[in-house]
Amino acid sequence: MQSRSLEIGVGLFLLAGLLALLLLALRVSGLSAASSGDTYKLYAHFDNIAGLTVRAKVTMAGVTIGKVTAIDLDHDSYTGRVTMEVEKRVDNLPVDSTASILTAGLLGEKYIGISVGGEEDVLTADSVIHDTQSSLVLEDLIGKFLINSVNKESK
Amino acid sequence: MRKSSPLERIRLLGRSGIDVVQALGRSSLFLLSSLFGRSGLSNGGQLLIRQLYFVGVLSLPIIVVAGLFIGMVLALQGFNILSSYGSEQAVGQMVALTLLRELGPVVTGLLFAGRAGSALTAEIGNMKSTEQLSSLEMIGVDPLKYIIAPRLWAGFISMPLLATIFSVVGIWGGAMVAVDWLGVYEGSFWSNMQNSVQFTEDVLNGVIKSIVFAFVVTWIAVFQGYDCEPTSEGISSATTKTVVYASLAVLGLDFILTALMFGDL
């Protein structure tokens, strides 16, 4: 009888451990079947990707439709090439859509926002988005502002 | 030769070096022969289940209470700091990442060394001093198979489970403080957490850490008990050594594992 209660205790312990792992997977890390669903790759070239990181989200109209999977430097054009995985259910992006690097809040993380174009042809797997808008770099803006104000004073 | 002469000091240094290497060699042989030698767990899960109960189930209360309070404190401190930047929604992300990557495995390892590790050392040391181990050998039962192997496996199995439970309870405690008491919006608390926590990189790396800690802590505890002087002083010093060595090993290994998993070293 004592060994039976011992076994029940151990069984409950093992169950609690596995349940905890399941909770971490589903509730904490948001792992779900939908998020690992079918995706296709899109590329975009940016003059400056400053601050964008791998795993940043790709959104459209504020809805997350994919994520950034790789960032590297394009050898010929000296631009930053961003590889995105976009969910298959969004298969109707016009070819002249615009990809912009945006910032969540004033100091939040960078993400990619896609604005829809007007063409009838749609982007397919491994297409490149040509119309892009680079990351806003505060240092550049402040630098330009300072140079402008110095120029005005010297005139 | 005078005791404090330089040559004598060098001899003592050499002696202690040889002792350390011998202990390492003995403990490695001991581990290999308990896990893979003639031993194993051929004579059933009954021994393992008994040890799982003593090592795992009886450690649950301390793990749950510690996890709950650590999660609650993390949420309080995180809220205090983050609210001065107006980003108190990130408190969920902070609590979850801190617990999953670091505090879950490390604190569980330290508590496990104190609660289960010291008990294992004392129990095996006591068996040795009352000559139970040699009696087993006399009647033809391998003590490594009958006494050591089930305790080793029980430690390896139960600590990752305890660390996972610790993290879940901690996150729940953090949510209770941040959402219910401090008024962080529940939706942004959980969605911020889900956006930043990656299953493979954060959750699984934490589990891998706890498996490594389980291995080291249980190994140290069982070996110290098996290798101790069979006297009451010997047992008490072996128990102290278990807690000290195991805690230092957990902290040192944590740095190495963190550097390998999350750092760019």
CSV table of C-alpha atoms in Angstrom, one decimal:
chain,number,residue,atom,x,y,z
A,1,MET,CA,0.0,0.0,0.0
A,2,GLN,CA,2.8,2.3,0.9
A,3,SER,CA,4.6,1.7,-2.4
A,4,ARG,CA,1.3,2.4,-4.2
A,5,SER,CA,1.0,5.9,-2.7
A,6,LEU,CA,4.7,6.4,-3.5
A,7,GLU,CA,4.1,5.5,-7.1
A,8,ILE,CA,1.1,7.8,-7.3
A,9,GLY,CA,3.2,10.7,-5.9
A,10,VAL,CA,6.0,10.1,-8.4
A,11,GLY,CA,3.4,9.8,-11.2
A,12,LEU,CA,1.9,13.1,-10.2
A,13,PHE,CA,5.3,14.7,-10.0
A,14,LEU,CA,6.3,13.6,-13.5
A,15,LEU,CA,2.9,14.8,-14.8
A,16,ALA,CA,3.4,18.2,-13.1
A,17,GLY,CA,6.8,18.5,-14.8
A,18,LEU,CA,5.5,17.7,-18.2
A,19,LEU,CA,2.5,20.0,-17.7
A,20,ALA,CA,4.9,22.8,-16.7
A,21,LEU,CA,6.9,22.3,-19.9
A,22,LEU,CA,3.7,22.3,-22.0
A,23,LEU,CA,2.6,25.6,-20.2
A,24,LEU,CA,6.0,27.2,-21.0
A,25,ALA,CA,5.7,26.2,-24.6
A,26,LEU,CA,2.1,27.3,-25.2
A,27,ARG,CA,1.4,30.1,-22.7
A,28,VAL,CA,4.8,31.7,-22.2
A,29,SER,CA,6.6,31.3,-25.5
A,30,GLY,CA,3.4,31.4,-27.6
A,31,LEU,CA,4.3,28.3,-29.6
A,32,SER,CA,1.4,27.2,-31.6
A,33,ALA,CA,0.6,25.2,-34.7
A,34,ALA,CA,-0.4,28.4,-36.6
A,35,SER,CA,2.9,30.2,-36.0
A,36,SER,CA,4.9,27.4,-37.5
A,37,GLY,CA,2.6,27.1,-40.5
A,38,ASP,CA,3.6,27.5,-44.1
A,39,THR,CA,5.6,30.5,-45.0
A,40,TYR,CA,7.4,31.9,-48.1
A,41,LYS,CA,10.5,34.0,-48.4
A,42,LEU,CA,10.7,37.6,-49.5
A,43,TYR,CA,13.7,39.8,-49.8
A,44,ALA,CA,14.1,43.6,-49.4
A,45,HIS,CA,17.2,45.8,-49.8
A,46,PHE,CA,17.6,48.8,-47.4
A,47,ASP,CA,20.2,51.5,-47.5
A,48,ASN,CA,20.3,51.4,-43.7
A,49,ILE,CA,18.8,48.7,-41.5
A,50,ALA,CA,20.2,50.3,-38.3
A,51,GLY,CA,18.6,48.6,-35.3
A,52,LEU,CA,16.6,45.9,-37.1
A,53,THR,CA,17.4,42.5,-35.7
A,54,VAL,CA,16.7,38.9,-36.8
A,55,ARG,CA,13.3,37.7,-35.4
A,56,ALA,CA,11.8,41.2,-35.7
A,57,LYS,CA,8.2,41.0,-36.8
A,58,VAL,CA,6.8,41.9,-40.3
A,59,THR,CA,3.5,43.6,-40.1
A,60,MET,CA,0.8,44.8,-42.4
A,61,ALA,CA,-1.9,47.2,-41.2
A,62,GLY,CA,-0.6,46.5,-37.7
A,63,VAL,CA,-1.2,42.8,-38.0
A,64,THR,CA,1.9,40.5,-37.7
A,65,ILE,CA,2.2,38.4,-40.9
A,66,GLY,CA,5.8,37.1,-40.6
A,67,LYS,CA,9.3,37.7,-39.2
A,68,VAL,CA,12.8,38.6,-40.3
A,69,THR,CA,14.9,35.5,-40.6
A,70,ALA,CA,18.3,36.8,-41.8
A,71,ILE,CA,20.1,40.1,-42.4
A,72,ASP,CA,23.2,40.4,-44.5
A,73,LEU,CA,25.1,42.8,-46.6
A,74,ASP,CA,24.6,42.6,-50.4
A,75,HIS,CA,28.0,42.2,-52.0
A,76,ASP,CA,27.3,44.3,-55.1
A,77,SER,CA,24.9,47.0,-54.1
A,78,TYR,CA,26.4,47.7,-50.6
A,79,THR,CA,22.9,47.6,-49.2
A,80,GLY,CA,21.5,45.6,-46.3
A,81,ARG,CA,19.6,42.6,-47.5
A,82,VAL,CA,16.7,41.5,-45.2
A,83,THR,CA,15.2,38.0,-45.6
A,84,MET,CA,11.6,37.7,-44.4
A,85,GLU,CA,9.4,34.7,-43.9
A,86,VAL,CA,5.8,35.7,-44.7
A,87,GLU,CA,2.8,33.5,-43.9
A,88,LYS,CA,1.3,31.7,-46.9
A,89,ARG,CA,-2.2,33.0,-46.1
A,90,VAL,CA,-0.9,36.5,-47.2
A,91,ASP,CA,-0.3,35.6,-50.8
A,92,ASN,CA,-1.7,38.7,-52.4
A,93,LEU,CA,0.9,41.4,-51.8
A,94,PRO,CA,1.1,43.5,-55.0
A,95,VAL,CA,4.7,43.7,-56.5
A,96,ASP,CA,4.9,47.5,-55.9
A,97,SER,CA,4.3,47.1,-52.1
A,98,THR,CA,6.6,49.2,-49.9
A,99,ALA,CA,8.6,47.8,-47.0
A,100,SER,CA,9.6,50.3,-44.3
A,101,ILE,CA,11.6,49.9,-41.1
A,102,LEU,CA,9.5,51.3,-38.3
A,103,THR,CA,9.9,51.7,-34.6
A,104,ALA,CA,7.4,50.6,-32.0
A,105,GLY,CA,6.9,53.6,-29.8
A,106,LEU,CA,9.6,56.2,-29.4
A,107,LEU,CA,12.3,53.9,-28.2
A,108,GLY,CA,10.8,50.5,-28.9
A,109,GLU,CA,12.1,47.7,-31.1
A,110,LYS,CA,12.4,48.0,-34.9
A,111,TYR,CA,10.1,46.1,-37.2
A,112,ILE,CA,9.1,46.0,-40.8
A,113,GLY,CA,5.8,47.5,-42.0
A,114,ILE,CA,4.5,46.6,-45.4
A,115,SER,CA,2.2,49.1,-47.2
A,116,VAL,CA,0.2,47.8,-50.1
A,117,GLY,CA,0.8,49.0,-53.7
A,118,GLY,CA,-1.6,49.2,-56.6
A,119,GLU,CA,-0.3,46.7,-59.1
A,120,GLU,CA,-2.2,43.6,-60.1
A,121,ASP,CA,0.8,41.2,-60.1
A,122,VAL,CA,1.6,39.8,-56.7
A,123,LEU,CA,4.8,38.9,-55.0
A,124,THR,CA,5.7,35.3,-55.1
A,125,ALA,CA,8.2,33.2,-53.2
A,126,ASP,CA,11.8,34.6,-53.3
A,127,SER,CA,10.6,37.9,-54.8
A,128,VAL,CA,12.5,41.1,-53.9
A,129,ILE,CA,10.6,44.2,-52.7
A,130,HIS,CA,12.2,47.1,-54.5
A,131,ASP,CA,10.4,50.0,-52.9
A,132,THR,CA,11.9,50.3,-49.4
A,133,GLN,CA,12.2,53.0,-46.8
A,134,SER,CA,15.2,52.8,-44.5
A,135,SER,CA,15.4,52.9,-40.8
A,136,LEU,CA,15.2,56.4,-39.2
A,137,VAL,CA,18.6,57.1,-37.6
A,138,LEU,CA,18.3,59.8,-34.9
A,139,GLU,CA,22.0,60.6,-35.1
A,140,ASP,CA,21.7,61.4,-38.8
A,141,LEU,CA,18.7,63.6,-38.2
A,142,ILE,CA,20.4,65.5,-35.4
A,143,GLY,CA,23.6,65.8,-37.4
A,144,LYS,CA,21.7,67.3,-40.4
A,145,PHE,CA,19.9,69.7,-38.1
A,146,LEU,CA,23.1,70.8,-36.5
A,147,ILE,CA,24.8,71.4,-39.9
A,148,ASN,CA,21.8,73.3,-41.1
A,149,SER,CA,21.8,75.6,-38.1
A,150,VAL,CA,25.6,76.2,-38.3
A,151,ASN,CA,25.2,77.0,-42.0
A,152,LYS,CA,22.4,79.5,-41.3
A,153,GLU,CA,24.5,81.2,-38.6
A,154,SER,CA,27.5,81.5,-40.9
A,155,LYS,CA,25.3,83.2,-43.5
B,1,MET,CA,63.3,18.7,7.6
B,2,ARG,CA,61.6,21.8,9.2
B,3,LYS,CA,57.9,21.9,8.6
B,4,SER,CA,57.8,25.4,7.1
B,5,SER,CA,60.8,25.0,4.8
B,6,PRO,CA,60.1,26.0,1.1
B,7,LEU,CA,60.7,22.4,-0.1
B,8,GLU,CA,58.2,21.1,2.4
B,9,ARG,CA,55.6,23.6,1.1
B,10,ILE,CA,56.2,22.5,-2.4
B,11,ARG,CA,55.8,18.9,-1.4
B,12,LEU,CA,52.5,19.7,0.3
B,13,LEU,CA,51.3,21.5,-2.9
B,14,GLY,CA,52.3,18.5,-5.0
B,15,ARG,CA,50.5,16.2,-2.5
B,16,SER,CA,47.3,18.2,-2.7
B,17,GLY,CA,47.5,18.3,-6.5
B,18,ILE,CA,47.9,14.6,-6.7
B,19,ASP,CA,44.9,14.2,-4.3
B,20,VAL,CA,42.7,16.4,-6.5
B,21,VAL,CA,43.6,14.4,-9.6
B,22,GLN,CA,43.1,11.1,-7.8
B,23,ALA,CA,39.7,12.2,-6.6
B,24,LEU,CA,38.7,13.3,-10.1
B,25,GLY,CA,39.8,10.0,-11.5
B,26,ARG,CA,38.0,8.0,-8.8
B,27,SER,CA,34.8,9.9,-9.2
B,28,SER,CA,34.9,9.5,-13.0
B,29,LEU,CA,35.4,5.8,-12.8
B,30,PHE,CA,32.7,5.6,-10.1
B,31,LEU,CA,30.3,7.5,-12.4
B,32,LEU,CA,31.0,5.4,-15.4
B,33,SER,CA,30.7,2.1,-13.6
B,34,SER,CA,27.4,3.1,-11.8
B,35,LEU,CA,25.8,4.3,-15.1
B,36,PHE,CA,27.2,1.9,-17.7
B,37,GLY,CA,29.0,-0.9,-15.9
B,38,ARG,CA,27.6,-4.1,-14.6
B,39,SER,CA,25.0,-1.9,-13.0
B,40,GLY,CA,22.2,0.0,-14.7
B,41,LEU,CA,18.7,-0.4,-13.7
B,42,SER,CA,18.1,-4.0,-14.6
B,43,ASN,CA,16.4,-4.9,-11.3
B,44,GLY,CA,13.5,-2.7,-11.9
B,45,GLY,CA,12.0,0.6,-11.6
B,46,GLN,CA,11.0,0.1,-8.0
B,47,LEU,CA,14.3,1.3,-6.6
B,48,LEU,CA,14.2,4.3,-9.0
B,49,ILE,CA,10.6,5.2,-8.1
B,50,ARG,CA,11.5,5.2,-4.4
B,51,GLN,CA,14.4,7.5,-5.1
B,52,LEU,CA,12.4,9.7,-7.4
B,53,TYR,CA,10.0,10.2,-4.5
B,54,PHE,CA,12.7,11.1,-2.0
B,55,VAL,CA,14.8,13.3,-4.4
B,56,GLY,CA,12.0,14.8,-6.5
B,57,VAL,CA,8.6,14.8,-4.9
B,58,LEU,CA,9.9,15.8,-1.4
B,59,SER,CA,11.9,18.7,-3.0
B,60,LEU,CA,8.8,20.1,-4.5
B,61,PRO,CA,7.6,22.3,-1.6
B,62,ILE,CA,10.9,24.2,-1.3
B,63,ILE,CA,11.0,24.6,-5.1
B,64,VAL,CA,7.4,25.8,-5.4
B,65,VAL,CA,7.7,28.3,-2.5
B,66,ALA,CA,11.1,29.7,-3.7
B,67,GLY,CA,9.8,30.0,-7.3
B,68,LEU,CA,6.7,31.8,-6.2
B,69,PHE,CA,8.5,34.4,-4.1
B,70,ILE,CA,11.3,34.9,-6.6
B,71,GLY,CA,8.8,35.5,-9.4
B,72,MET,CA,6.9,37.9,-7.2
B,73,VAL,CA,10.0,39.9,-6.2
B,74,LEU,CA,11.2,40.0,-9.8
B,75,ALA,CA,7.8,41.5,-10.9
B,76,LEU,CA,7.9,44.1,-8.1
B,77,GLN,CA,11.5,45.2,-8.8
B,78,GLY,CA,10.9,45.1,-12.6
B,79,PHE,CA,7.8,47.2,-12.2
B,80,ASN,CA,9.6,49.8,-10.1
B,81,ILE,CA,12.4,50.2,-12.6
B,82,LEU,CA,10.4,49.9,-15.8
B,83,SER,CA,7.6,52.2,-14.8
B,84,SER,CA,10.0,55.1,-14.6
B,85,TYR,CA,10.5,54.6,-18.3
B,86,GLY,CA,6.8,54.2,-19.0
B,87,SER,CA,7.3,50.6,-20.2
B,88,GLU,CA,5.8,48.6,-17.4
B,89,GLN,CA,4.2,46.2,-19.9
B,90,ALA,CA,7.7,44.8,-20.5
B,91,VAL,CA,7.6,43.4,-16.9
B,92,GLY,CA,6.2,40.0,-18.2
B,93,GLN,CA,9.0,39.7,-20.7
B,94,MET,CA,11.6,40.5,-18.0
B,95,VAL,CA,10.2,38.0,-15.5
B,96,ALA,CA,9.9,35.2,-18.0
B,97,LEU,CA,13.3,35.6,-19.6
B,98,THR,CA,15.1,36.0,-16.3
B,99,LEU,CA,13.4,32.9,-14.9
B,100,LEU,CA,13.7,30.7,-18.0
B,101,ARG,CA,17.3,31.5,-18.9
B,102,GLU,CA,18.9,32.0,-15.5
B,103,LEU,CA,17.1,31.8,-12.2
B,104,GLY,CA,15.0,28.7,-12.9
B,105,PRO,CA,18.0,26.4,-13.5
B,106,VAL,CA,20.4,28.1,-11.2
B,107,VAL,CA,18.3,28.5,-8.1
B,108,THR,CA,16.8,25.0,-8.6
B,109,GLY,CA,20.4,23.7,-8.8
B,110,LEU,CA,21.4,25.5,-5.6
B,111,LEU,CA,18.3,24.4,-3.7
B,112,PHE,CA,18.6,20.9,-5.0
B,113,ALA,CA,22.2,20.7,-3.8
B,114,GLY,CA,21.1,21.9,-0.3
B,115,ARG,CA,17.9,19.8,0.0
B,116,ALA,CA,18.5,16.6,-2.0
B,117,GLY,CA,22.3,16.6,-2.5
B,118,SER,CA,23.1,16.8,1.2
B,119,ALA,CA,20.5,14.2,2.1
B,120,LEU,CA,22.0,11.8,-0.5
B,121,THR,CA,25.6,12.3,0.8
B,122,ALA,CA,24.5,11.8,4.4
B,123,GLU,CA,22.4,8.7,3.6
B,124,ILE,CA,25.2,7.0,1.6
B,125,GLY,CA,27.9,8.1,4.1
B,126,ASN,CA,25.8,6.6,6.9
B,127,MET,CA,25.4,3.4,5.0
B,128,LYS,CA,29.1,3.3,4.5
B,129,SER,CA,29.9,3.9,8.2
B,130,THR,CA,27.5,1.2,9.4
B,131,GLU,CA,29.1,-1.1,6.8
B,132,GLN,CA,25.9,-1.7,4.9
B,133,LEU,CA,27.7,-1.2,1.6
B,134,SER,CA,30.3,-3.8,2.4
B,135,SER,CA,27.6,-6.2,3.7
B,136,LEU,CA,25.8,-5.9,0.4
B,137,GLU,CA,29.0,-6.8,-1.4
B,138,MET,CA,29.5,-9.7,1.0
B,139,ILE,CA,26.1,-11.2,-0.1
B,140,GLY,CA,26.9,-10.6,-3.7
B,141,VAL,CA,24.9,-7.5,-4.4
B,142,ASP,CA,26.7,-4.7,-6.2
B,143,PRO,CA,26.2,-1.5,-4.1
B,144,LEU,CA,26.8,0.6,-7.2
B,145,LYS,CA,23.9,-1.1,-8.9
B,146,TYR,CA,21.6,-1.3,-5.9
B,147,ILE,CA,22.4,1.9,-4.0
B,148,ILE,CA,24.1,4.4,-6.3
B,149,ALA,CA,22.6,4.0,-9.8
B,150,PRO,CA,18.9,4.6,-8.8
B,151,ARG,CA,20.0,7.7,-6.9
B,152,LEU,CA,22.0,9.1,-9.8
B,153,TRP,CA,19.1,8.5,-12.3
B,154,ALA,CA,16.6,9.9,-9.9
B,155,GLY,CA,18.6,13.1,-9.7
B,156,PHE,CA,19.1,13.4,-13.4
B,157,ILE,CA,15.3,12.9,-14.1
B,158,SER,CA,13.9,15.0,-11.3
B,159,MET,CA,16.0,18.2,-11.5
B,160,PRO,CA,14.9,19.3,-15.0
B,161,LEU,CA,11.3,18.7,-14.0
B,162,LEU,CA,11.8,20.7,-10.8
B,163,ALA,CA,13.4,23.6,-12.7
B,164,THR,CA,10.5,23.7,-15.2
B,165,ILE,CA,8.0,23.8,-12.4
B,166,PHE,CA,10.1,26.5,-10.7
B,167,SER,CA,9.9,28.7,-13.8
B,168,VAL,CA,6.2,28.2,-14.3
B,169,VAL,CA,5.4,29.0,-10.7
B,170,GLY,CA,7.7,32.0,-10.8
B,171,ILE,CA,6.0,33.4,-13.9
B,172,TRP,CA,2.6,32.8,-12.3
B,173,GLY,CA,3.7,34.7,-9.2
B,174,GLY,CA,5.1,37.5,-11.4
B,175,ALA,CA,1.8,37.7,-13.2
B,176,MET,CA,-0.1,37.8,-10.0
B,177,VAL,CA,1.9,40.7,-8.6
B,178,ALA,CA,2.2,42.7,-11.9
B,179,VAL,CA,-1.3,42.1,-13.3
B,180,ASP,CA,-3.5,41.7,-10.2
B,181,TRP,CA,-1.8,43.9,-7.7
B,182,LEU,CA,0.1,46.6,-9.7
B,183,GLY,CA,-2.4,46.9,-12.5
B,184,VAL,CA,-0.3,46.1,-15.6
B,185,TYR,CA,-2.7,45.4,-18.5
B,186,GLU,CA,-3.0,41.6,-18.7
B,187,GLY,CA,-3.1,41.5,-22.5
B,188,SER,CA,0.1,43.4,-23.0
B,189,PHE,CA,1.8,41.5,-20.1
B,190,TRP,CA,1.3,38.1,-21.8
B,191,SER,CA,1.7,39.2,-25.4
B,192,ASN,CA,5.0,41.0,-24.7
B,193,MET,CA,6.2,37.8,-23.0
B,194,GLN,CA,5.1,35.6,-25.9
B,195,ASN,CA,6.7,38.0,-28.5
B,196,SER,CA,10.1,37.9,-26.8
B,197,VAL,CA,10.3,34.3,-25.4
B,198,GLN,CA,11.5,31.8,-28.0
B,199,PHE,CA,10.7,28.1,-27.3
B,200,THR,CA,13.9,26.6,-28.7
B,201,GLU,CA,16.3,29.4,-27.6
B,202,ASP,CA,15.0,30.3,-24.2
B,203,VAL,CA,12.9,27.4,-22.8
B,204,LEU,CA,14.9,24.5,-24.2
B,205,ASN,CA,18.3,26.2,-23.4
B,206,GLY,CA,17.0,26.6,-19.8
B,207,VAL,CA,16.1,22.9,-19.7
B,208,ILE,CA,19.5,21.9,-21.1
B,209,LYS,CA,21.2,24.0,-18.4
B,210,SER,CA,19.1,22.2,-15.7
B,211,ILE,CA,20.0,18.8,-17.1
B,212,VAL,CA,23.8,19.7,-16.9
B,213,PHE,CA,23.3,21.0,-13.3
B,214,ALA,CA,21.4,17.9,-12.4
B,215,PHE,CA,24.2,15.7,-13.7
B,216,VAL,CA,26.9,17.6,-11.8
B,217,VAL,CA,25.0,18.1,-8.5
B,218,THR,CA,23.9,14.5,-8.2
B,219,TRP,CA,27.3,13.1,-9.2
B,220,ILE,CA,29.1,15.3,-6.6
B,221,ALA,CA,26.5,14.3,-3.9
B,222,VAL,CA,26.6,10.6,-4.5
B,223,PHE,CA,30.4,10.4,-4.9
B,224,GLN,CA,31.0,12.4,-1.7
B,225,GLY,CA,28.8,10.0,0.2
B,226,TYR,CA,30.5,7.0,-1.3
B,227,ASP,CA,34.0,8.3,-0.8
B,228,CYS,CA,33.7,9.8,2.7
B,229,GLU,CA,35.5,8.7,5.8
B,230,PRO,CA,33.2,6.3,7.6
B,231,THR,CA,33.0,8.3,10.8
B,232,SER,CA,30.6,11.0,12.0
B,233,GLU,CA,33.1,13.7,11.3
B,234,GLY,CA,33.7,12.3,7.8
B,235,ILE,CA,30.0,12.2,7.0
B,236,SER,CA,29.5,15.8,8.2
B,237,SER,CA,32.5,17.1,6.3
B,238,ALA,CA,31.3,15.2,3.1
B,239,THR,CA,27.9,16.7,3.5
B,240,THR,CA,29.4,20.2,3.7
B,241,LYS,CA,31.6,19.5,0.8
B,242,THR,CA,28.7,18.4,-1.3
B,243,VAL,CA,26.8,21.7,-0.8
B,244,VAL,CA,29.9,23.8,-1.3
B,245,TYR,CA,31.2,22.0,-4.4
B,246,ALA,CA,27.8,21.5,-6.0
B,247,SER,CA,26.9,25.2,-5.5
B,248,LEU,CA,30.2,26.4,-6.9
B,249,ALA,CA,30.0,24.0,-9.8
B,250,VAL,CA,26.4,25.2,-10.6
B,251,LEU,CA,27.5,28.9,-10.6
B,252,GLY,CA,30.7,28.3,-12.6
B,253,LEU,CA,29.0,26.1,-15.2
B,254,ASP,CA,26.2,28.6,-15.5
B,255,PHE,CA,28.7,31.2,-16.7
B,256,ILE,CA,30.1,28.8,-19.3
B,257,LEU,CA,26.8,27.6,-20.5
B,258,THR,CA,25.4,31.2,-20.7
B,259,ALA,CA,28.4,32.3,-22.7
B,260,LEU,CA,27.9,29.3,-25.1
B,261,MET,CA,24.2,29.7,-25.4
B,262,PHE,CA,23.4,33.4,-25.2
B,263,GLY,CA,26.8,35.2,-25.4
B,264,ASP,CA,28.9,35.9,-28.4
B,265,LEU,CA,32.1,34.5,-27.0
